[in-house]
């Protein structure tokens, strides 16, 4: 019996050793710099949502491969894991909403946006995000949100900032809106169960809630700015300085991908089935964002101004030129 | 015993099948058991499911093996040297209650989302389970037996081998069994929160996609693995401790 335990222990040590070697190998290859003509493995931290469809589509179409970039997507639950991952060098690039990037910059986190990600489609009533209420709610338009509870996925971020703007533009008092934090996917249930009076949802939560009878009362992105740049791909300032060639190639491939996705919305919709579990009715009905190749600086200035007004940058002012140039 | 257990399970399934069809809960958030079953069947046909299962089991198994080896080694060293035991007691009591999930930000900064992040959490959580049991087991050694061993001039290794280890082994096995379950919890948590590949990550994707039946099907899968892990740990325990009185009674009854 003693011998058997020893054997078991030896086997376990061997397994642990092999696994250890395997993981260190992959780490060193991921960090290798972009060589001429050689393939560089690039890890991108993304959230598995509709907005990143062009990245997956571009990979499938070979826009990255033709530039010597071998993409590896890592899906995180939210920006919380993506920004630290990029800064620490685990990911070369990451996907994040623009308010989060401004927040990071004002906190001294060394990030730099490198190419556009997704934008509002500008259609009030049919944008990528909406504030939804129950069918029989007394809330008829954005100004009625004052005095009510609105769910957002993250407090002090792009959601509450743009919802306040919708309320303001509609003639309501944005200070009277109470925000609570609930993940997007739990919002349809929270709204249905009456836990909140309204909820600011992205896709596919929005489409799911609408199928249950929820009604849109505001389109915060489109109402803030019809060309609002919602999210971009970013890297660390370290990579931006040390590896401008890789950043340039990623920018070119991504630009081509954004263009392709804009011209082939059906393919963009279809690629969702490869990295999400969205299917059936929701897949065919969900609203796509706009995927322009360039960020809209004016809209970002506006977004930064709203964030400052809400005091989310701690009295600092984001440097849009330095962050998004 | 088995029949009654199965009857209980069948009852639960029946309730799950009927409940969503009543106005009490919405089928949108709790689909009937048959819908979950179909989603589960569908999952079994997907390649991504099997590779996710493999990732989860790799993280669990590797993490558990490291934790058990390190826990036993550290436990035997600390537990057989009284000075070390006294010196480390407060440190162990300080580190042990730190929830492994609190290390998630550290894991992300150090290793991103790869296997090592998962291992950090799994090993940290299950290591203490083993270490504390080994220490308790060594402390339980009969002082008379120890004195006897000393008077027969058994060396340190001899005393560990013939006196301390046989006493500690039942405790060690309990530690391993607890660690096996904890390791699974932490492996799935790491995947769910950090996004390391595995069933937890699939669960997160299904959740963000609003694919409710898949969410339940994946939860069911992790539950089944939990049952399997527990059964396997008990079987190993039974074999390793077949000579111990706690297991002998059961053998005779068979």
Coordinates of C-alpha atoms in Angstrom, one line a residue:
Chain A
X1 CA 0.0 0.0 0.0
X2 CA 2.9 2.3 0.8
X3 CA 4.3 1.8 -2.6
X4 CA 0.9 2.6 -4.2
X5 CA 0.7 5.9 -2.4
X6 CA 4.3 6.7 -3.5
X7 CA 3.3 5.9 -7.1
X8 CA 0.2 8.1 -6.9
X9 CA 2.4 10.9 -5.5
X10 CA 4.9 10.5 -8.3
X11 CA 2.2 10.6 -10.9
X12 CA 0.8 13.8 -9.4
X13 CA 4.2 15.4 -9.4
X14 CA 4.7 14.5 -13.0
X15 CA 1.3 15.9 -14.0
X16 CA 2.0 19.1 -12.1
X17 CA 5.4 19.4 -13.7
X18 CA 4.1 18.9 -17.2
X19 CA 1.3 21.4 -16.7
X20 CA 3.8 23.9 -15.3
X21 CA 6.0 23.6 -18.4
X22 CA 3.1 23.9 -20.8
X23 CA 1.8 27.1 -19.3
X24 CA 5.1 28.9 -19.2
X25 CA 5.7 28.0 -22.8
X26 CA 2.5 29.6 -24.0
X27 CA 3.2 32.7 -21.9
X28 CA 6.6 33.3 -23.5
X29 CA 5.4 32.9 -27.0
X30 CA 2.5 35.3 -26.3
X31 CA 4.9 38.0 -25.2
X32 CA 7.2 37.7 -28.2
X33 CA 7.6 40.9 -30.2
X34 CA 6.4 41.4 -33.7
X35 CA 9.1 40.2 -36.1
X36 CA 9.3 40.8 -39.8
X37 CA 7.3 38.2 -41.7
X38 CA 6.8 36.1 -38.6
X39 CA 3.5 35.5 -36.9
X40 CA 2.9 37.3 -33.7
X41 CA 0.5 35.9 -31.2
X42 CA -1.7 38.7 -29.9
X43 CA -4.1 38.2 -27.0
X44 CA -7.1 40.5 -26.9
X45 CA -9.3 40.8 -23.8
X46 CA -13.0 41.2 -24.8
X47 CA -16.4 41.0 -23.3
X48 CA -18.5 38.4 -25.2
X49 CA -21.1 40.9 -26.6
X50 CA -22.4 42.1 -29.9
X51 CA -20.0 45.1 -30.1
X52 CA -16.9 43.0 -30.6
X53 CA -18.3 41.1 -33.6
X54 CA -16.0 42.8 -36.1
X55 CA -13.0 41.5 -34.3
X56 CA -14.2 37.9 -34.6
X57 CA -15.3 38.5 -38.2
X58 CA -12.0 40.1 -39.1
X59 CA -10.2 37.1 -37.6
X60 CA -12.3 34.7 -39.7
X61 CA -11.8 36.7 -42.8
X62 CA -8.0 36.7 -42.3
X63 CA -7.6 40.4 -42.0
X64 CA -5.3 39.8 -39.0
X65 CA -3.5 36.7 -40.3
X66 CA -2.5 38.5 -43.5
X67 CA -0.7 41.1 -41.3
X68 CA 1.1 38.4 -39.4
X69 CA -1.2 38.7 -36.3
X70 CA -2.5 35.5 -34.8
X71 CA -5.4 36.5 -32.6
X72 CA -6.4 34.9 -29.4
X73 CA -9.5 36.2 -27.8
X74 CA -9.9 36.0 -24.1
X75 CA -13.4 36.6 -22.8
X76 CA -13.7 38.3 -19.5
X77 CA -16.9 39.1 -17.6
X78 CA -16.3 42.8 -17.6
X79 CA -13.9 45.6 -18.0
X80 CA -12.7 44.9 -14.4
X81 CA -10.5 42.1 -15.7
X82 CA -9.6 43.6 -19.0
X83 CA -7.9 46.9 -18.1
X84 CA -5.6 45.3 -15.4
X85 CA -4.9 42.5 -17.9
X86 CA -3.7 44.9 -20.6
X87 CA -1.7 47.0 -18.2
X88 CA 0.1 44.0 -16.7
X89 CA 0.9 42.7 -20.2
X90 CA -1.2 39.6 -20.1
X91 CA -3.2 40.9 -23.0
X92 CA -1.7 43.1 -25.7
X93 CA -5.0 44.8 -26.5
X94 CA -8.4 45.1 -24.8
X95 CA -11.9 46.3 -25.5
X96 CA -13.4 48.9 -23.2
X97 CA -16.1 51.5 -23.1
X98 CA -14.8 55.0 -23.5
X99 CA -15.8 56.4 -20.1
X100 CA -13.9 53.5 -18.4
X101 CA -10.8 54.5 -20.4
X102 CA -11.2 58.1 -19.4
X103 CA -11.6 57.0 -15.8
X104 CA -8.5 54.9 -16.1
X105 CA -6.5 57.8 -17.6
X106 CA -7.6 60.3 -14.9
X107 CA -6.5 57.7 -12.2
X108 CA -3.1 57.5 -13.8
X109 CA -3.5 54.0 -15.3
X110 CA -1.2 53.9 -18.4
X111 CA -3.7 53.1 -21.3
X112 CA -3.9 54.3 -24.8
X113 CA -6.8 53.8 -27.2
X114 CA -5.6 52.5 -30.6
X115 CA -8.6 52.0 -32.8
X116 CA -12.4 52.5 -32.8
X117 CA -14.6 49.8 -31.3
X118 CA -18.3 50.5 -31.5
X119 CA -20.6 53.6 -31.8
X120 CA -24.2 54.4 -31.3
X121 CA -26.3 53.9 -34.4
X122 CA -27.9 57.2 -33.7
X123 CA -31.5 55.9 -34.0
X124 CA -33.6 57.2 -31.1
X125 CA -35.9 54.4 -30.1
X126 CA -33.8 51.7 -31.9
X127 CA -30.2 52.2 -30.5
X128 CA -27.9 49.6 -29.0
X129 CA -28.9 50.6 -25.5
X130 CA -32.2 51.8 -24.2
X131 CA -33.9 52.6 -20.9
X132 CA -36.8 50.1 -20.6
X133 CA -39.8 50.1 -18.4
X134 CA -42.6 47.6 -17.9
X135 CA -45.5 47.7 -20.3
X136 CA -48.0 49.2 -17.8
X137 CA -45.5 51.7 -16.2
X138 CA -46.5 55.3 -15.6
X139 CA -43.1 56.4 -17.0
X140 CA -43.8 57.7 -20.5
X141 CA -40.6 59.5 -21.4
X142 CA -37.1 60.2 -20.1
X143 CA -38.1 63.1 -17.9
X144 CA -40.5 60.8 -15.9
X145 CA -37.4 58.8 -14.8
X146 CA -36.8 61.6 -12.1
X147 CA -37.8 60.2 -8.8
X148 CA -37.6 56.6 -10.0
X149 CA -35.0 53.8 -9.7
X150 CA -33.0 53.0 -12.8
X151 CA -30.7 49.9 -13.1
X152 CA -27.3 50.3 -14.8
X153 CA -24.6 47.6 -15.1
X154 CA -21.9 49.8 -13.5
X155 CA -22.5 52.9 -11.4
X156 CA -20.4 56.1 -12.2
X157 CA -19.9 55.1 -15.8
X158 CA -21.2 55.6 -19.3
X159 CA -24.7 54.3 -18.4
X160 CA -25.7 56.7 -15.7
X161 CA -23.9 59.6 -17.3
X162 CA -25.8 59.3 -20.6
X163 CA -29.1 58.4 -18.9
X164 CA -28.8 61.7 -16.9
X165 CA -28.3 63.5 -20.2
X166 CA -31.4 61.9 -21.7
X167 CA -33.4 63.1 -18.6
X168 CA -31.9 66.5 -18.8
X169 CA -32.6 67.0 -22.5
X170 CA -36.2 65.8 -22.0
X171 CA -36.7 68.5 -19.3
X172 CA -36.4 66.4 -16.2
X173 CA -34.1 66.8 -13.2
X174 CA -31.3 64.3 -13.6
X175 CA -30.3 64.6 -9.9
X176 CA -33.6 63.0 -9.0
X177 CA -32.9 59.7 -10.7
X178 CA -31.8 57.0 -8.4
X179 CA -29.3 54.5 -9.9
X180 CA -28.7 50.9 -8.8
X181 CA -26.2 48.4 -10.1
X182 CA -27.4 45.2 -11.7
X183 CA -25.7 43.1 -14.4
X184 CA -27.3 43.4 -17.8
X185 CA -28.4 39.8 -18.0
X186 CA -30.3 40.1 -14.7
X187 CA -32.1 43.3 -15.7
X188 CA -35.1 41.7 -17.6
X189 CA -35.9 39.7 -14.5
X190 CA -35.4 42.7 -12.2
X191 CA -37.7 44.9 -14.3
X192 CA -40.3 42.2 -14.6
X193 CA -40.2 41.5 -10.9
X194 CA -40.6 45.1 -10.0
X195 CA -37.3 45.4 -8.2
X196 CA -36.5 48.5 -10.3
X197 CA -38.7 51.0 -12.1
X198 CA -36.6 51.1 -15.2
X199 CA -33.4 49.6 -16.5
X200 CA -30.7 50.7 -18.9
X201 CA -29.9 47.7 -21.0
X202 CA -27.5 46.7 -23.8
X203 CA -27.9 43.8 -26.1
X204 CA -29.1 41.0 -25.9
X205 CA -30.9 42.0 -22.7
X206 CA -32.8 44.7 -24.5
X207 CA -34.2 42.4 -27.1
X208 CA -35.1 39.8 -24.5
X209 CA -36.9 42.3 -22.3
X210 CA -38.8 43.8 -25.3
X211 CA -40.0 40.3 -26.1
X212 CA -41.5 40.2 -22.6
X213 CA -43.3 43.4 -23.3
X214 CA -40.9 46.0 -22.0
X215 CA -41.1 49.5 -23.5
X216 CA -38.2 51.8 -24.4
X217 CA -38.5 55.4 -23.0
X218 CA -35.0 56.7 -23.7
X219 CA -32.0 56.0 -26.0
X220 CA -29.3 57.5 -23.9
X221 CA -26.4 57.0 -26.4
X222 CA -28.2 58.4 -29.4
X223 CA -29.7 61.2 -27.3
X224 CA -26.3 62.2 -26.0
X225 CA -24.8 62.3 -29.4
X226 CA -25.9 60.4 -32.6
X227 CA -22.3 59.6 -33.4
X228 CA -21.3 58.7 -29.8
X229 CA -18.1 56.6 -29.7
X230 CA -19.1 54.0 -27.2
X231 CA -16.1 51.7 -27.0
X232 CA -12.6 51.4 -28.4
X233 CA -9.7 48.9 -28.4
X234 CA -6.8 50.0 -26.3
X235 CA -3.3 49.0 -25.3
X236 CA -0.9 49.9 -22.6
X237 CA 1.3 53.0 -23.1
X238 CA 4.2 50.7 -22.7
X239 CA 3.3 48.6 -25.8
X240 CA 2.3 51.8 -27.7
X241 CA 5.8 53.1 -27.2
X242 CA 7.8 50.0 -27.5
X243 CA 5.9 48.2 -30.3
X244 CA 4.4 50.9 -32.6
X245 CA 4.6 48.4 -35.5
X246 CA 2.3 45.9 -33.8
X247 CA -0.1 48.7 -32.8
X248 CA -0.1 50.0 -36.4
X249 CA -0.8 46.5 -37.9
X250 CA -3.6 45.9 -35.3
X251 CA -5.1 49.3 -36.2
X252 CA -5.0 48.5 -39.9
X253 CA -6.5 45.0 -39.5
X254 CA -9.2 46.3 -37.1
X255 CA -10.1 49.2 -39.4
X256 CA -10.6 46.7 -42.3
X257 CA -12.7 44.5 -40.0
X258 CA -14.9 47.4 -38.9
X259 CA -15.5 48.4 -42.5
X260 CA -16.3 44.8 -43.5
X261 CA -18.7 44.3 -40.5
X262 CA -20.5 47.6 -41.4
X263 CA -21.0 46.4 -45.0
X264 CA -22.0 42.8 -44.0
X265 CA -24.3 43.1 -41.0
X266 CA -25.8 39.6 -41.6
X267 CA -22.3 38.1 -41.3
X268 CA -21.7 40.1 -38.2
X269 CA -24.9 38.8 -36.7
X270 CA -24.0 35.2 -37.7
X271 CA -20.5 35.4 -36.2
X272 CA -22.2 35.9 -32.8
X273 CA -23.1 32.3 -32.7
X274 CA -19.4 31.4 -32.6
X275 CA -18.6 33.2 -29.3
X276 CA -21.9 33.8 -27.6
X277 CA -24.9 31.5 -27.0
X278 CA -27.3 34.0 -28.5
X279 CA -29.7 32.1 -30.8
X280 CA -33.1 32.0 -32.4
X281 CA -35.3 35.1 -32.3
X282 CA -33.0 37.2 -30.2
X283 CA -30.2 36.7 -32.8
X284 CA -32.3 37.9 -35.7
X285 CA -33.9 40.8 -33.8
X286 CA -31.0 42.3 -31.8
X287 CA -29.9 45.8 -32.7
X288 CA -26.4 46.2 -34.1
X289 CA -24.2 49.2 -33.2
X290 CA -22.4 51.3 -35.8
X291 CA -18.9 50.3 -36.6
X292 CA -17.2 53.5 -38.0
X293 CA -13.5 53.2 -38.6
X294 CA -12.7 56.5 -36.8
X295 CA -13.5 57.7 -33.3
X296 CA -15.8 60.8 -33.1
X297 CA -13.7 63.2 -31.1
X298 CA -16.5 65.7 -30.6
X299 CA -18.8 63.1 -29.1
X300 CA -16.0 62.0 -26.8
X301 CA -15.5 65.6 -25.6
X302 CA -19.2 65.7 -24.8
X303 CA -19.0 62.4 -22.9
X304 CA -16.0 63.6 -20.9
X305 CA -17.9 66.8 -20.1
X306 CA -20.9 64.8 -18.8
X307 CA -18.6 62.6 -16.7
X308 CA -17.0 65.7 -15.2
X309 CA -20.4 67.2 -14.5
X310 CA -21.3 63.9 -12.6
X311 CA -18.0 64.2 -10.8
X312 CA -16.8 60.7 -11.7
X313 CA -13.2 61.8 -12.6
X314 CA -12.5 63.0 -9.1
X315 CA -12.1 66.7 -10.2
X316 CA -9.7 65.8 -13.0
X317 CA -10.2 66.3 -16.7
X318 CA -9.6 63.5 -19.1
X319 CA -7.1 64.4 -21.9
X320 CA -9.1 63.2 -25.0
X321 CA -6.3 64.2 -27.4
X322 CA -3.7 62.1 -25.6
X323 CA -6.0 59.1 -25.0
X324 CA -7.8 58.7 -28.3
X325 CA -5.4 60.3 -30.9
Chain B
X1 CA -31.3 3.7 0.3
X2 CA -30.5 4.1 -3.4
X3 CA -34.2 3.7 -4.3
X4 CA -35.2 6.4 -1.8
X5 CA -32.5 8.7 -3.1
X6 CA -33.7 8.2 -6.7
X7 CA -37.3 8.8 -5.6
X8 CA -36.2 12.1 -4.1
X9 CA -34.5 13.1 -7.3
X10 CA -37.5 12.2 -9.4
X11 CA -39.7 14.3 -7.0
X12 CA -37.4 17.3 -7.5
X13 CA -37.5 16.9 -11.3
X14 CA -41.3 16.7 -11.2
X15 CA -41.5 19.9 -9.2
X16 CA -39.1 21.6 -11.6
X17 CA -41.2 20.4 -14.5
X18 CA -44.5 21.7 -13.1
X19 CA -43.4 24.9 -11.2
X20 CA -42.5 26.9 -14.3
X21 CA -45.9 26.2 -15.8
X22 CA -47.6 27.8 -12.9
X23 CA -47.8 31.6 -12.4
X24 CA -45.5 31.3 -9.4
X25 CA -42.2 31.5 -11.4
X26 CA -41.6 32.6 -14.9
X27 CA -40.5 30.0 -17.4
X28 CA -38.2 32.7 -18.8
X29 CA -36.0 32.5 -15.7
X30 CA -36.6 28.9 -14.6
X31 CA -37.3 26.7 -17.6
X32 CA -39.0 23.4 -17.0
X33 CA -36.8 20.4 -16.3
X34 CA -37.5 18.9 -19.8
X35 CA -36.2 22.1 -21.5
X36 CA -33.1 22.1 -19.3
X37 CA -32.6 18.4 -20.2
X38 CA -32.8 19.2 -23.9
X39 CA -30.3 22.0 -23.5
X40 CA -28.0 19.5 -21.6
X41 CA -28.4 17.0 -24.4
X42 CA -27.5 19.6 -26.9
X43 CA -24.4 20.6 -24.9
X44 CA -23.2 17.0 -25.0
X45 CA -23.0 17.3 -28.8
X46 CA -20.8 20.4 -28.7
X47 CA -17.0 20.3 -29.0
X48 CA -16.6 23.5 -27.0
X49 CA -18.4 21.8 -24.1
X50 CA -16.0 18.9 -23.9
X51 CA -12.9 21.1 -24.2
X52 CA -14.4 23.3 -21.4
X53 CA -15.0 20.2 -19.3
X54 CA -11.4 19.2 -19.9
X55 CA -10.1 22.7 -18.9
X56 CA -12.1 22.6 -15.7
X57 CA -11.0 19.1 -14.8
X58 CA -7.3 19.9 -15.6
X59 CA -7.4 23.0 -13.4
X60 CA -9.1 21.0 -10.6
X61 CA -6.9 18.0 -10.8
X62 CA -3.6 19.8 -11.1
X63 CA -4.5 22.3 -8.4
X64 CA -5.6 19.6 -6.1
X65 CA -2.4 17.5 -6.7
X66 CA -0.2 20.5 -5.9
X67 CA -2.2 21.4 -2.8
X68 CA -2.2 17.9 -1.4
X69 CA 1.6 17.4 -2.0
X70 CA 2.4 20.8 -0.6
X71 CA 0.0 20.5 2.3
X72 CA 1.2 17.0 3.3
X73 CA 4.9 18.0 3.0
X74 CA 4.5 21.3 4.9
X75 CA 2.2 19.6 7.5
X76 CA 4.7 16.8 8.2
X77 CA 7.6 19.2 8.5
X78 CA 5.8 21.7 10.7
X79 CA 3.9 19.1 12.7
X80 CA 6.8 17.0 13.7
X81 CA 9.0 19.9 14.9
X82 CA 7.4 21.5 18.0
X83 CA 9.3 24.8 17.6
X84 CA 8.1 25.2 14.0
X85 CA 4.5 24.5 15.0
X86 CA 4.6 27.1 17.7
X87 CA 6.2 29.6 15.4
X88 CA 3.8 29.2 12.5
X89 CA 0.5 28.7 14.4
X90 CA -0.4 32.4 14.3
X91 CA 0.7 32.9 10.7
X92 CA -1.4 29.9 9.6
X93 CA -4.4 31.2 11.5
X94 CA -4.0 34.6 9.8
X95 CA -3.6 33.3 6.3
X96 CA -6.1 30.5 6.3
X97 CA -9.3 32.5 6.6
X98 CA -8.4 34.8 3.6
X99 CA -11.0 33.8 1.0
X100 CA -9.3 32.5 -2.1
X101 CA -11.7 34.6 -4.2
X102 CA -10.1 37.8 -2.7
X103 CA -7.0 36.8 -4.6
X104 CA -8.8 37.2 -8.0
X105 CA -7.3 40.7 -8.7
X106 CA -3.9 39.4 -7.8
X107 CA -4.3 36.4 -10.0
X108 CA -5.4 38.6 -13.0
X109 CA -2.4 40.9 -12.6
X110 CA 0.1 38.1 -12.3
X111 CA -1.2 35.6 -14.9
X112 CA -4.1 37.1 -16.8
X113 CA -6.7 34.5 -17.6
X114 CA -4.6 31.4 -18.2
X115 CA -4.4 28.2 -16.2
X116 CA -2.0 29.6 -13.6
X117 CA -4.6 32.1 -12.4
X118 CA -7.0 29.3 -11.8
X119 CA -4.3 27.2 -10.1
X120 CA -3.4 30.1 -7.8
X121 CA -7.0 30.2 -6.4
X122 CA -7.5 26.4 -6.3
X123 CA -4.2 25.7 -4.6
X124 CA -4.5 28.5 -2.1
X125 CA -8.0 27.3 -1.0
X126 CA -7.3 23.6 -0.9
X127 CA -3.8 23.8 0.6
X128 CA -5.1 24.9 4.0
X129 CA -7.7 22.2 4.1
X130 CA -4.9 19.6 3.8
X131 CA -2.4 21.4 6.0
X132 CA -4.7 21.9 8.9
X133 CA -5.9 18.2 8.8
X134 CA -2.3 17.0 8.7
X135 CA -1.4 19.1 11.7
X136 CA -4.4 17.9 13.6
X137 CA -3.6 14.3 12.7
X138 CA 0.0 14.6 13.8
X139 CA -1.1 16.1 17.1
X140 CA -3.4 13.2 17.7
X141 CA -0.4 10.7 17.8
X142 CA -0.3 8.7 21.1
X143 CA 2.4 10.2 23.4
X144 CA 3.1 6.8 24.8
X145 CA 3.7 5.4 21.3
X146 CA 6.0 8.3 20.6
X147 CA 7.9 7.8 23.8
X148 CA 8.2 4.1 23.1
X149 CA 9.5 4.9 19.6
X150 CA 12.1 7.2 21.2
X151 CA 13.2 4.6 23.7
X152 CA 13.6 2.1 20.9
X153 CA 15.8 4.8 19.3
X154 CA 13.8 5.2 16.1
X155 CA 15.1 8.1 14.1
X156 CA 13.0 11.1 13.0
X157 CA 12.1 9.4 9.7
X158 CA 11.2 6.1 11.5
X159 CA 8.9 7.9 14.0
X160 CA 7.2 9.7 11.1
X161 CA 6.9 6.5 9.1
X162 CA 5.7 4.1 11.9
X163 CA 4.0 6.3 14.5
X164 CA 2.9 9.7 13.2
X165 CA 1.9 8.9 9.6
X166 CA -0.5 6.0 10.4
X167 CA -2.2 8.2 13.0
X168 CA -2.4 11.1 10.7
X169 CA -3.5 9.3 7.6
X170 CA -7.3 9.3 8.3
X171 CA -7.1 13.0 8.9
X172 CA -5.1 13.5 5.7
X173 CA -7.7 11.7 3.8
X174 CA -10.4 13.8 5.3
X175 CA -8.4 16.9 4.2
X176 CA -8.0 15.5 0.7
X177 CA -11.8 14.9 0.4
X178 CA -12.6 18.4 1.6
X179 CA -9.9 19.9 -0.7
X180 CA -11.3 18.0 -3.7
X181 CA -14.6 19.7 -3.3
X182 CA -13.2 23.1 -2.5
X183 CA -10.9 22.8 -5.5
X184 CA -13.8 22.3 -7.8
X185 CA -15.7 25.3 -6.4
X186 CA -12.6 27.5 -6.9
X187 CA -11.9 26.2 -10.4
X188 CA -15.4 27.1 -11.6
X189 CA -15.3 30.4 -9.7
X190 CA -12.0 31.4 -11.4
X191 CA -13.5 30.6 -14.8
X192 CA -16.7 32.4 -14.1
X193 CA -15.2 35.6 -12.7
X194 CA -11.7 35.8 -14.4
X195 CA -12.7 34.2 -17.7
X196 CA -10.2 31.4 -17.6
X197 CA -11.3 28.7 -20.1
X198 CA -13.6 26.1 -18.7
X199 CA -17.2 25.4 -17.7
X200 CA -17.4 28.5 -15.6
X201 CA -16.5 30.7 -18.6
X202 CA -19.1 28.9 -20.7
X203 CA -21.6 29.6 -17.9
X204 CA -20.7 33.3 -18.0
X205 CA -21.1 33.4 -21.8
X206 CA -24.5 31.7 -21.6
X207 CA -25.5 34.2 -18.9
X208 CA -24.5 37.3 -20.9
X209 CA -26.2 35.8 -23.9
X210 CA -29.5 35.4 -22.0
X211 CA -29.4 31.6 -22.8
X212 CA -31.2 30.6 -19.7
X213 CA -31.7 26.8 -20.4
X214 CA -27.9 26.5 -21.2
X215 CA -27.1 28.3 -17.9
X216 CA -29.1 25.7 -16.0
X217 CA -27.6 22.8 -18.0
X218 CA -24.1 24.0 -17.2
X219 CA -25.0 24.4 -13.5
X220 CA -26.3 20.8 -13.7
X221 CA -23.0 19.7 -15.2
X222 CA -20.9 21.3 -12.4
X223 CA -23.3 19.6 -9.9
X224 CA -22.7 16.2 -11.5
X225 CA -19.0 16.7 -11.4
X226 CA -19.2 17.7 -7.7
X227 CA -21.1 14.4 -7.0
X228 CA -18.5 12.4 -9.0
X229 CA -15.6 14.1 -7.2
X230 CA -17.1 13.3 -3.8
X231 CA -17.7 9.7 -4.8
X232 CA -14.2 9.3 -6.1
X233 CA -12.7 10.9 -3.0
X234 CA -14.7 8.5 -0.8
X235 CA -13.6 5.5 -2.8
X236 CA -9.9 6.5 -2.6
X237 CA -10.3 7.1 1.1
X238 CA -11.9 3.7 1.6
X239 CA -9.0 1.9 -0.2
X240 CA -6.2 3.8 1.5
X241 CA -7.7 3.4 4.9
X242 CA -9.1 -0.2 4.5
X243 CA -7.2 -1.2 7.6
X244 CA -8.6 1.7 9.8
X245 CA -11.5 1.0 12.1
X246 CA -13.6 3.8 10.6
X247 CA -13.6 1.9 7.3
X248 CA -13.5 -1.7 8.6
X249 CA -17.1 -1.6 10.1
X250 CA -18.4 -0.7 6.7
X251 CA -16.5 -3.5 5.0
X252 CA -17.9 -6.2 7.3
X253 CA -21.4 -5.0 6.7
X254 CA -21.1 -5.7 3.0

